[in-house]
Backbone as numpy.savetxt, mean C-alpha at the origin, in Angstrom:
# Nx Ny Nz CAx CAy CAz Cx Cy Cz
2.87 19.76 12.97 3.70 18.77 12.30 3.50 18.92 10.79
4.60 18.94 10.05 4.50 19.04 8.59 4.70 17.66 7.97
4.54 17.60 6.65 4.61 16.32 5.94 5.98 15.66 6.07
7.05 16.44 6.00 8.39 15.87 6.14 8.59 15.24 7.51
8.10 15.89 8.56 8.20 15.32 9.92 7.39 14.03 10.02
6.20 14.05 9.42 5.35 12.86 9.43 6.05 11.69 8.74
6.55 11.92 7.53 7.20 10.84 6.77 8.46 10.34 7.47
9.21 11.25 8.10 10.40 10.85 8.86 10.01 9.95 10.03
8.96 10.34 10.75 8.49 9.52 11.88 8.07 8.14 11.41
7.39 8.07 10.28 6.95 6.77 9.76 8.15 5.91 9.37
9.15 6.52 8.73 10.32 5.75 8.31 11.13 5.22 9.49
11.04 5.90 10.63 11.75 5.44 11.83 11.03 4.29 12.54
9.80 3.99 12.13 9.01 2.87 12.64 8.83 2.89 14.16
8.75 4.09 14.70 8.52 4.22 16.14 7.02 4.16 16.43
6.63 3.67 17.60 5.20 3.63 17.94 4.57 5.03 17.87
3.36 5.05 17.39 2.56 6.27 17.35 1.61 6.20 18.53
1.78 7.13 19.46 1.03 7.10 20.71 -0.35 7.74 20.52
-1.38 7.05 20.99 -2.74 7.57 20.90 -2.80 8.97 21.52
-3.46 9.89 20.80 -3.61 11.25 21.28 -2.44 12.17 20.99
-1.37 11.64 20.42 -0.18 12.44 20.14 -0.40 13.33 18.91
0.53 14.26 18.72 0.49 15.12 17.54 0.59 14.29 16.27
1.38 13.23 16.32 1.52 12.35 15.16 0.20 11.64 14.86
-0.50 11.19 15.88 -1.80 10.55 15.67 -2.79 11.56 15.08
-2.72 12.79 15.52 -3.58 13.83 14.95 -3.29 14.03 13.47
-2.02 13.91 13.08 -1.65 14.01 11.67 -2.27 12.85 10.89
-2.33 11.65 11.48 -3.01 10.52 10.85 -4.43 10.92 10.47
-5.13 11.53 11.43 -6.54 11.90 11.21 -6.68 12.97 10.14
-5.79 13.96 10.15 -5.83 15.01 9.14 -5.61 14.43 7.74
-4.59 13.60 7.61 -4.29 13.00 6.31 -5.41 12.08 5.84
-6.07 11.42 6.78 -7.22 10.58 6.42 -8.33 11.41 5.79
-8.59 12.56 6.37 -9.64 13.43 5.81 -9.26 13.90 4.41
-8.00 14.27 4.22 -7.54 14.68 2.89 -7.70 13.53 1.89
-7.33 12.32 2.30 -7.43 11.15 1.42 -8.89 10.85 1.08
-9.77 11.01 2.05 -11.20 10.75 1.79 -11.74 11.68 0.70
-11.32 12.93 0.73 -11.77 13.89 -0.29 -11.32 13.47 -1.68
-10.04 13.10 -1.80 -9.49 12.76 -3.11 -10.04 11.42 -3.60
-10.12 10.42 -2.71 -10.64 9.12 -3.16 -12.12 9.23 -3.51
-12.86 10.13 -2.90 -14.25 10.36 -3.31 -14.30 10.86 -4.75
-13.37 11.72 -5.12 -13.31 12.20 -6.50 -12.93 11.07 -7.46
-12.03 10.19 -7.01 -11.62 9.05 -7.85 -12.77 8.06 -8.01
-13.49 7.80 -6.92 -14.43 6.68 -6.88 -15.85 7.01 -7.30
-16.25 8.27 -7.29 -17.66 8.59 -7.45 -18.06 9.20 -8.78
-17.16 9.16 -9.75 -17.51 9.56 -11.11 -16.49 8.96 -12.05
-16.84 8.94 -13.32 -15.89 8.45 -14.30 -14.75 9.45 -14.45
-13.53 8.94 -14.46 -12.33 9.75 -14.73 -11.56 9.09 -15.86
-11.03 9.89 -16.75 -10.16 9.37 -17.80 -8.87 8.87 -17.15
-8.09 8.05 -17.87 -6.80 7.64 -17.32 -5.92 8.84 -16.93
-5.96 9.89 -17.72 -5.17 11.09 -17.41 -5.66 11.76 -16.12
-6.98 11.78 -15.91 -7.52 12.35 -14.68 -7.16 11.49 -13.46
-7.17 10.17 -13.65 -6.76 9.26 -12.56 -5.31 9.55 -12.16
-4.44 9.70 -13.15 -3.03 9.98 -12.86 -2.91 11.30 -12.10
-3.63 12.31 -12.51 -3.59 13.61 -11.83 -4.09 13.49 -10.39
-5.22 12.81 -10.20 -5.78 12.64 -8.85 -4.87 11.78 -7.97
-4.28 10.72 -8.54 -3.39 9.87 -7.75 -2.11 10.61 -7.38
-1.64 11.47 -8.28 -0.49 12.32 -7.96 -0.82 13.26 -6.81
-2.02 13.81 -6.82 -2.46 14.69 -5.72 -2.57 13.89 -4.42
-3.12 12.70 -4.52 -3.28 11.83 -3.35 -1.94 11.50 -2.71
-0.95 11.15 -3.53 0.35 10.73 -3.00 1.29 11.91 -2.72
0.99 13.05 -3.33 1.89 14.19 -3.19 3.15 14.02 -4.02
3.12 13.07 -4.98 4.27 12.79 -5.85 3.75 12.64 -7.28
4.56 13.04 -8.23 4.17 12.88 -9.63 4.14 11.39 -9.97
3.00 10.94 -10.44 2.84 9.55 -10.86 3.07 9.50 -12.37
3.80 8.48 -12.81 4.16 8.36 -14.22 2.91 8.21 -15.10
3.01 8.70 -16.33 1.89 8.64 -17.27 1.50 7.21 -17.63
2.35 6.25 -17.35 2.05 4.85 -17.64 1.19 4.19 -16.56
0.94 4.85 -15.44 0.15 4.31 -14.33 -1.30 4.10 -14.77
-1.87 2.97 -14.35 -3.29 2.69 -14.61 -3.93 2.14 -13.35
-5.18 2.55 -13.13 -5.94 2.06 -11.98 -7.41 2.01 -12.34
-8.09 0.95 -11.91 -9.54 0.86 -12.04 -10.14 1.12 -10.67
-10.88 2.21 -10.49 -11.55 2.47 -9.22 -12.65 1.44 -8.97
-13.14 1.34 -7.75 -12.79 2.20 -6.64 -11.45 1.81 -6.01
-10.86 2.79 -5.33 -9.59 2.63 -4.62 -9.75 3.32 -3.27
-9.20 2.71 -2.23 -9.34 3.25 -0.88 -7.98 3.35 -0.20
-7.76 4.43 0.51 -6.58 4.58 1.36 -6.95 5.50 2.50
-6.27 5.34 3.63 -6.53 6.23 4.76 -5.39 7.20 4.98
-4.55 7.40 3.95 -3.47 8.38 4.03 -3.12 8.87 2.63
-2.44 8.04 1.86 -2.07 8.38 0.49 -0.68 8.96 0.35
-0.24 9.71 1.33 1.02 10.45 1.20 2.27 9.59 1.35
2.11 8.31 1.72 3.29 7.45 1.87 3.23 6.28 0.88
2.66 6.56 -0.31 2.64 5.59 -1.41 3.62 6.08 -2.46
4.48 5.19 -2.94 5.39 5.49 -4.04 5.15 4.45 -5.13
4.85 4.94 -6.34 4.46 4.09 -7.46 5.50 4.18 -8.57
5.95 3.03 -9.08 6.86 2.99 -10.21 6.14 3.19 -11.53
6.83 2.89 -12.62 6.27 3.02 -13.96 5.53 1.74 -14.34
4.52 1.91 -15.20 3.74 0.78 -15.73 3.12 -0.07 -14.62
2.67 0.57 -13.56 1.98 -0.13 -12.47 0.49 -0.12 -12.77
-0.16 -1.26 -12.52 -1.61 -1.37 -12.67 -2.20 -1.82 -11.35
-3.20 -1.08 -10.88 -3.94 -1.43 -9.66 -5.39 -1.67 -10.07
-5.89 -2.88 -9.85 -7.24 -3.22 -10.23 -8.25 -2.72 -9.19
-9.52 -2.94 -9.44 -10.61 -2.37 -8.64 -10.64 -2.89 -7.21
-11.13 -2.04 -6.33 -11.46 -2.36 -4.93 -10.25 -2.64 -4.04
-9.10 -2.06 -4.37 -7.92 -2.24 -3.52 -7.95 -1.25 -2.37
-7.34 -1.68 -1.25 -7.29 -0.86 -0.04 -5.85 -0.81 0.45
-5.32 0.39 0.54 -3.94 0.59 1.00 -3.96 1.36 2.31
-3.39 0.78 3.35 -3.19 1.47 4.62 -1.71 1.86 4.62
-1.41 3.03 4.08 -0.04 3.34 3.68 0.76 4.21 4.64
0.25 4.53 5.81 1.01 5.42 6.68 2.44 4.94 6.88
2.65 3.66 7.04 3.99 3.11 7.25 4.84 3.06 6.00
4.24 3.29 4.84 4.98 3.32 3.57 4.69 2.13 2.69
4.25 2.40 1.47 4.06 1.36 0.45 4.83 1.80 -0.77
5.76 0.96 -1.21 6.53 1.21 -2.43 6.22 0.09 -3.41
5.84 0.48 -4.64 5.48 -0.49 -5.67 6.40 -0.26 -6.86
7.16 -1.31 -7.23 8.14 -1.21 -8.31 7.51 -1.23 -9.70
8.34 -0.90 -10.67 7.92 -0.84 -12.07 7.30 -2.17 -12.54
6.32 -2.03 -13.44 5.71 -3.18 -14.13 5.02 -4.16 -13.20
4.49 -3.67 -12.10 3.81 -4.53 -11.14 2.31 -4.46 -11.36
1.65 -5.60 -11.19 0.20 -5.74 -11.36 -0.40 -6.13 -10.02
-1.43 -5.39 -9.60 -2.09 -5.67 -8.32 -3.55 -5.99 -8.60
-3.96 -7.20 -8.23 -5.30 -7.70 -8.54 -6.39 -7.10 -7.67
-7.63 -7.35 -8.13 -8.84 -6.88 -7.44 -8.77 -7.15 -5.94
-9.28 -6.22 -5.19 -9.58 -6.45 -3.78 -8.35 -6.76 -2.93
-7.19 -6.29 -3.35 -5.97 -6.50 -2.57 -5.91 -5.47 -1.45
-5.48 -5.91 -0.28 -5.30 -5.04 0.88 -3.83 -5.06 1.26
-3.26 -3.86 1.38 -1.86 -3.74 1.83 -1.88 -2.95 3.13
-1.31 -3.56 4.18 -1.39 -3.03 5.54 0.01 -2.66 6.01
0.16 -1.47 6.60 1.48 -1.05 7.10 1.45 -0.67 8.58
0.36 -0.94 9.27 0.25 -0.57 10.68 -0.20 -1.76 11.51
0.30 -1.82 12.73 -0.15 -2.81 13.71 -0.46 -2.10 15.02
-1.52 -2.53 15.69 -1.82 -2.01 17.03 -0.97 -2.75 18.05
-0.74 -2.10 19.19 0.02 -2.69 20.29 -0.71 -3.93 20.80
0.06 -4.96 21.17 -0.54 -6.19 21.68 -1.15 -6.01 23.07
-0.57 -5.13 23.87 -1.06 -4.93 25.23 -2.41 -4.21 25.21
-3.42 -4.75 25.90 -4.71 -4.07 25.94 -4.62 -2.64 26.49
-3.66 -2.39 27.39 -3.51 -1.06 27.97 -2.98 -0.04 26.98
-2.34 -0.50 25.91 -1.75 0.40 24.91 -2.27 0.09 23.50
-3.41 -0.57 23.40 -3.93 -1.06 22.12 -4.15 0.05 21.10
-4.44 1.26 21.54 -4.68 2.37 20.60 -3.38 2.89 19.98
-2.23 2.49 20.53 -0.95 2.87 19.92 -0.71 2.03 18.67
0.01 2.60 17.72 0.21 1.96 16.42 1.69 1.98 16.07
2.18 0.87 15.47 3.56 0.83 14.99 3.55 0.66 13.47
4.22 1.56 12.74 4.28 1.46 11.28 5.44 0.57 10.82
5.20 -0.19 9.76 6.26 -0.97 9.10 5.96 -0.94 7.61
6.92 -0.58 6.79 6.66 -0.43 5.35 6.46 -1.77 4.64
5.77 -1.69 3.51 5.65 -2.81 2.58 6.36 -2.37 1.30
7.27 -3.22 0.82 8.02 -2.92 -0.40 7.74 -4.03 -1.40
7.21 -3.65 -2.55 6.88 -4.59 -3.61 7.84 -4.32 -4.76
8.56 -5.33 -5.19 9.57 -5.18 -6.23 9.00 -4.93 -7.62
9.85 -5.09 -8.61 9.47 -4.89 -10.00 8.92 -6.19 -10.59
8.01 -6.03 -11.54 7.43 -7.16 -12.29 6.77 -8.18 -11.37
6.17 -7.70 -10.29 5.44 -8.56 -9.35 3.99 -8.64 -9.82
3.39 -9.80 -9.64 1.96 -9.98 -9.92 1.30 -10.43 -8.64
0.39 -9.61 -8.13 -0.37 -9.94 -6.92 -1.78 -10.28 -7.38
-2.21 -11.52 -7.14 -3.54 -11.96 -7.55 -4.64 -11.29 -6.75
-5.86 -11.54 -7.14 -7.03 -10.95 -6.48 -7.17 -11.44 -5.04
-7.76 -10.58 -4.24 -8.13 -10.90 -2.85 -6.95 -11.26 -1.96
-5.81 -10.63 -2.19 -4.64 -10.88 -1.35 -4.55 -9.85 -0.23
-3.91 -10.24 0.85 -3.61 -9.35 1.95 -2.10 -9.40 2.20
-1.48 -8.23 2.21 -0.04 -8.11 2.46 0.11 -7.42 3.81
0.81 -8.06 4.74 0.91 -7.55 6.11 2.12 -6.63 6.29
2.14 -5.86 7.39 3.21 -4.89 7.63 4.60 -5.52 7.63
5.55 -4.78 7.05 6.94 -5.19 7.06 7.35 -6.16 5.96
6.40 -6.57 5.13 6.68 -7.55 4.07 7.40 -6.89 2.90
8.40 -7.58 2.37 9.05 -7.20 1.12 8.82 -8.33 0.13
8.40 -7.96 -1.08 8.14 -8.94 -2.13 9.18 -8.73 -3.21
9.96 -9.77 -3.50 11.06 -9.67 -4.44 10.60 -9.54 -5.89
11.49 -9.02 -6.71 11.23 -8.83 -8.14 10.75 -10.14 -8.77
9.77 -10.03 -9.65 9.30 -11.16 -10.42 8.43 -12.16 -9.69
8.14 -11.93 -8.41 7.34 -12.87 -7.63 5.87 -12.81 -8.05
5.17 -13.90 -7.80 3.72 -13.98 -8.00 3.10 -14.36 -6.67
2.05 -13.61 -6.30 1.29 -13.90 -5.09 -0.05 -14.47 -5.54
-0.30 -15.74 -5.24 -1.52 -16.40 -5.68 -2.77 -15.76 -5.09
-3.85 -15.81 -5.85 -5.12 -15.21 -5.43 -5.53 -15.72 -4.05
-6.03 -14.83 -3.23 -6.53 -15.18 -1.90 -5.46 -15.37 -0.84
-4.22 -15.08 -1.16 -3.12 -15.31 -0.21 -3.05 -14.24 0.86
-2.54 -14.65 2.02 -2.22 -13.73 3.10 -0.71 -13.80 3.28
-0.01 -12.71 2.92 1.44 -12.70 2.94 1.90 -12.13 4.28
2.46 -13.01 5.11 2.84 -12.64 6.48 4.33 -12.42 6.63
5.12 -12.88 5.63 6.56 -12.69 5.70 7.09 -12.39 4.30
8.31 -11.91 4.24 8.89 -11.48 2.96 9.01 -12.64 1.98
8.94 -12.27 0.69 8.91 -13.23 -0.42 10.15 -13.01 -1.28
10.92 -14.08 -1.58 12.10 -13.92 -2.44 11.71 -13.58 -3.88
12.71 -13.24 -4.67 12.51 -12.99 -6.10 12.09 -14.27 -6.82
11.31 -14.08 -7.88 11.00 -15.14 -8.85 10.49 -16.44 -8.23
9.52 -16.30 -7.34 8.83 -17.47 -6.80 7.33 -17.21 -6.85
6.56 -18.28 -6.77 5.11 -18.19 -6.61 4.82 -18.58 -5.17
4.07 -17.73 -4.48 3.61 -18.07 -3.14 2.09 -18.08 -3.15
1.51 -18.89 -2.27 0.06 -18.94 -2.17 -0.31 -19.49 -0.80
-1.53 -19.19 -0.39 -2.09 -19.75 0.84 -2.18 -18.75 1.96
-2.65 -19.27 3.10 -2.80 -18.47 4.32 -2.26 -19.27 5.49
-1.03 -18.95 5.91 -0.13 -17.92 5.37 0.50 -18.40 4.06
0.89 -17.43 3.23 1.48 -17.75 1.94 2.81 -18.45 2.12
3.01 -19.52 1.33 4.27 -20.26 1.32 4.71 -20.42 -0.13
5.99 -20.66 -0.33 6.51 -20.87 -1.67 5.98 -22.19 -2.22
5.38 -22.12 -3.42 4.87 -23.36 -4.04 5.61 -23.68 -5.34
6.38 -22.68 -5.85 7.04 -22.91 -7.13 8.09 -21.83 -7.36
9.18 -22.22 -8.00 10.16 -21.24 -8.46 9.86 -20.89 -9.90
10.14 -19.65 -10.29 9.90 -19.20 -11.64 11.24 -19.18 -12.37
11.31 -19.88 -13.47 12.53 -19.89 -14.29 12.57 -18.61 -15.10
13.67 -17.89 -15.06 13.76 -16.63 -15.79 14.67 -16.77 -17.00
């Protein structure tokens, strides 16, 4: 299986069967990501070196305006798409096999977890996984210690309050907070 086949399978959001060729690709990509994140996390890197390593991790050219404070963790890397002027703070964890897209001018706070996979509910098929992408719009601010669940879309200009668990999509220009996150305020633009 090549990268294009892998990404196509993820975009189709079909279950990934335990022991399948696709699941084996998950494991291979995880090993590749571990090597690159070890380079990111275990020594000082200049901002330019971070951009180069993150571009290698994602397999896509990351804009020179990208900033990140390590450590950073992912178990794939190849299904992350980053816009311009994106900042990712320390200790974030991205489970990106299902796809994570982050729009321009977005800020992601410390210790944020973005999840794109769910295990099957049936105990007999629990090792099977279903991918669902997370799409984060432009000019979004995600506070520290947030968790974004599979399939969530966050609209442009939204703010996710610190410590929130986002279980459903968020409209543009609102503040959400809590577990589960609910709208607490509209943002006047």
